[in-house]
Amino acid sequence: MEPDVDLNPDTDDLPLRANTNHILVRHYVLDLTVHFERKVISGSVVLFLEPCCGVRTKAEDGTGPGDGAGSTEAGGSQDGFVSRSRDVDSIEDGTKGLKKSMTRMDKMFGAREREGDEFQAVSGVGSQTAAETKTIHSSHLWETNSDGDFTLVLDCCDLDVSKVEEVDITSVSAMSSLPSEVRCEKSGVSSVNPQAAFFQKLISLPSSRWKQRHQLFLLCSRAPGAQDGSALHFQRDRWSLQVRKKGATSPQEFPRAVRICYETRPTGGSVRWTKDQDNRVCVYTAGSPINNRALFPCQEPPVAMSTWQATVRAPSECVVLMSGEEQAVPIEDRNTRFSVWNYYVTMPMPASTFTLAVGHWCQVTAEIPPALERGVRDRTDCGKTAKPEAGSAEWTEAELVSGLGSSSGAVVKGSSLQTCRDQTTCSDSTFSYASFENEGLSVTDYSGMVDDGVSCSHGDYPCRFTEQLARSQRVIPHRVFGPVSLLQKAQMGVLKLLPRCLAAAHAVLGVHPFPRLDVLIVPAGFSSLGMASPHIIFLSQSVLHAGSPDSGENGLSLCGSRMCHEIAHSWFGLVIGARDWTEEWISEGFATYLEDIIWAQAQQLSLQETAEQSDLKALLRWRRLSDELQNSEEELQILRPNMENTGQVSESGSSTVKHALNPDKTFMQVHYLKGYFLLRFLASQVGEQQFIDFFRLFVKKYHGQLILSQDFLRMLLIIFPDMERKGLTLSAIYADWLDQPGIPKWLYERSAVWSQARLVEEVKAEVVKWILLSQSHQGKGRKRKRIEPKVNYKELTSEQLVMLLELLLEESELSVAAMLALQRTYNLQNHDAEVRHRWCELVVKHAHNQAYGDVEHFLVHDQAMGVYLYGELMVHEDPEQQALARRCLSLVQEDMDQSARTVVEEMVL
């Protein structure tokens, strides 16, 4: 194990310490309790582990991601299933069935009350930092008699670990009824290791029995600790948790199930404790560069694909949203103030995709009740829970062993979640379903494209791509949540557009990879416009409907395009992921390219309208990219920073993510924009429709897998051989687009064409009018005002307004009269955040102090976009502007995302 060193977050890379070439987590069972008063999440995670028989240290060029994901087909062979039952206890006596519930700690560890006290005592050292002590939380004898013992290394940061123990899964009598035939070869299972044999039976169950398998995972997770020295030795350093068992000298001898008891820290990098827009406490996973290692000890490298199930206990008035395949029905936790929520996934995914959000949110409905519109809020009733009916929350052992319930897409039975009891118009179903059969939404159907026999290449799990029902499900069940104060805006924008965007995405890309979707309007401090995770999307309040209800589709453009971007991630970023985290363009470039196509489909634009809108957006992105590349370090401009070493790891499987801890990289968009332009370039070579058809083929082949750039590019070159005959080889594409900074020649040439597009020419004509107006007011002093000639200004779309303001930003001077007329003509303060951002830049540049209120409002309410506006306020050395920057920072800094706060404080303080 390499020594733990203090990394410089400004320059160094993020370590991925997990030894995934030696051993893999196949399934996680989390049991968590949310404590708002202490700002911690406590509980346990049980890891079900499978040793690897070989070592992979290099990317296997020419192989599919399933082949290259590890010698044990990490993620490829993993099936998964989960049960919908609640509060199932471990089985100690096969004749007695399931025990009645005890307290959660008693369930996990038996009735050993003193261990609960020990947990509290150990977790009290949460304020200790890595700088104060190199070894954080070590069990006794870590350094003693450890020669030759195998070490399990997990990615872990900002967690207080109190105990690590082996779980005795052989004590679960239900396991003994599983079939005896076992696939033992690859994992070194022998008859002298009954734990391994039991585990191999469990993971060998076919995906058709996913319910039984997940129920058995749950039973095993509640089993007692192994009696023959159950406490494992462990050590925490800054980035990892290391675990040993005395005498276990190889991965094959290491326990198959390990329970880790821990508590998060209030300042952990993966978890954000903050307040929502109604000033109510909430917590959500931040999707930060360190992903989920500050939420639970895990294997962060993407190749460690696993399934999971989680029980989350939270205050009864709260809503718990999580990455899970079915709608969770909250259950009252006996006589406590808490409710219990259960989620699961059956598709293996990287641990970094796990997402959790807990808060006092309400569901957005088709009609917002007048009581809420008037602001009359019953604060204590958000999150109505269902009491479990007798027997409904528990399965008998006989039912488990019989393999009840093959894979089904049915929604959980029982009382549906009703959020905010005063929303009297809530329907019985909490999901929104939409049919477009009667709405006249024209949808291009690509399902008739050539079928070349490509079928699923991933391992065995319940796959929606093979379900006939999923193929025709244009709009998956969906819900929208947010704070009460934003329900109407979310209704007018998100809820209105979401069905259209989902149907459009299905028309473009085919089967929705996930069976349902929740959308959450996250707190103002969220650092980006959106974040997609399995089954859930976080949206910034900045994308919500702009302006008044009668502002029409123009006020929905940012909201619609951003939702299309996040929905596109279901295909590129989630169901198909990058095998090397440095290849972010595989996720973000694809989503940026697809957002335009899906949003045009959702708007029912003609081919000409689609092309014109696409060219205007391309020019705006070109300007943004060109500006970014002029003002950033060259090493941050490369889409494939590891170049020929992309995908390579050490002997153990550990690696680093280049530049991941550099706060400047957090706010760069080069992987979005340059990746988008690479895809536009490739589309220009083969034809746009043919390129989209190819996307569908690619998804069909690679869904459920991890890829590198060459997997996409090689398949493209095979399908379109003319490209190579024109000199577009793999090495040429690498050289021009992926492995060097700067801008390829094609992009320079193409930008000149976009700058003469019709929508752009319209904007240029308007710019001339505004420049003439400004010049007519300059140098007048106090002379008698002349009568102004009436000018007819053309109505512009949101994207055209952004272009107009950007072009006016290039003017060295604009008169006060022109600024006032500009604001009045377009009602700029009521447009979407992209327009308002450019308006604020214009206000700052020309020191238009009459609109400083617009700047302050933007910096407070649009934190996802305002970071560099602080820099503009400081750089002019205008005392009034600098005071404005400091005032805004003081208002929001406590709730800001940590990366944003770091960057802004460097500018301002």
mmCIF file of C-alpha atoms in Angstrom, residues 1-4 17-18 151 153 235 237 240 242 654:
data_model
loop_
_atom_site.group_PDB
_atom_site.id
_atom_site.type_symbol
_atom_site.label_atom_id
_atom_site.label_comp_id
_atom_site.label_asym_id
_atom_site.label_seq_id
_atom_site.Cartn_x
_atom_site.Cartn_y
_atom_site.Cartn_z
ATOM 1 C CA MET A 1 0.000 0.000 0.000
ATOM 2 C CA GLU A 2 1.520 3.313 -0.992
ATOM 3 C CA PRO A 3 1.963 5.759 1.916
ATOM 4 C CA ASP A 4 -0.689 8.343 2.534
ATOM 5 C CA ARG A 17 -7.013 3.345 -3.782
ATOM 6 C CA ALA A 18 -9.365 0.356 -4.006
ATOM 7 C CA THR A 151 -5.406 -6.227 2.799
ATOM 8 C CA VAL A 153 -8.431 -1.498 0.421
ATOM 9 C CA GLN A 235 -6.883 1.375 9.528
ATOM 10 C CA ASP A 237 -5.842 7.131 6.259
ATOM 11 C CA SER A 240 -8.754 4.845 2.186
ATOM 12 C CA GLN A 242 -7.696 -0.844 4.903
ATOM 13 C CA SER A 654 -5.463 1.446 -7.919
#
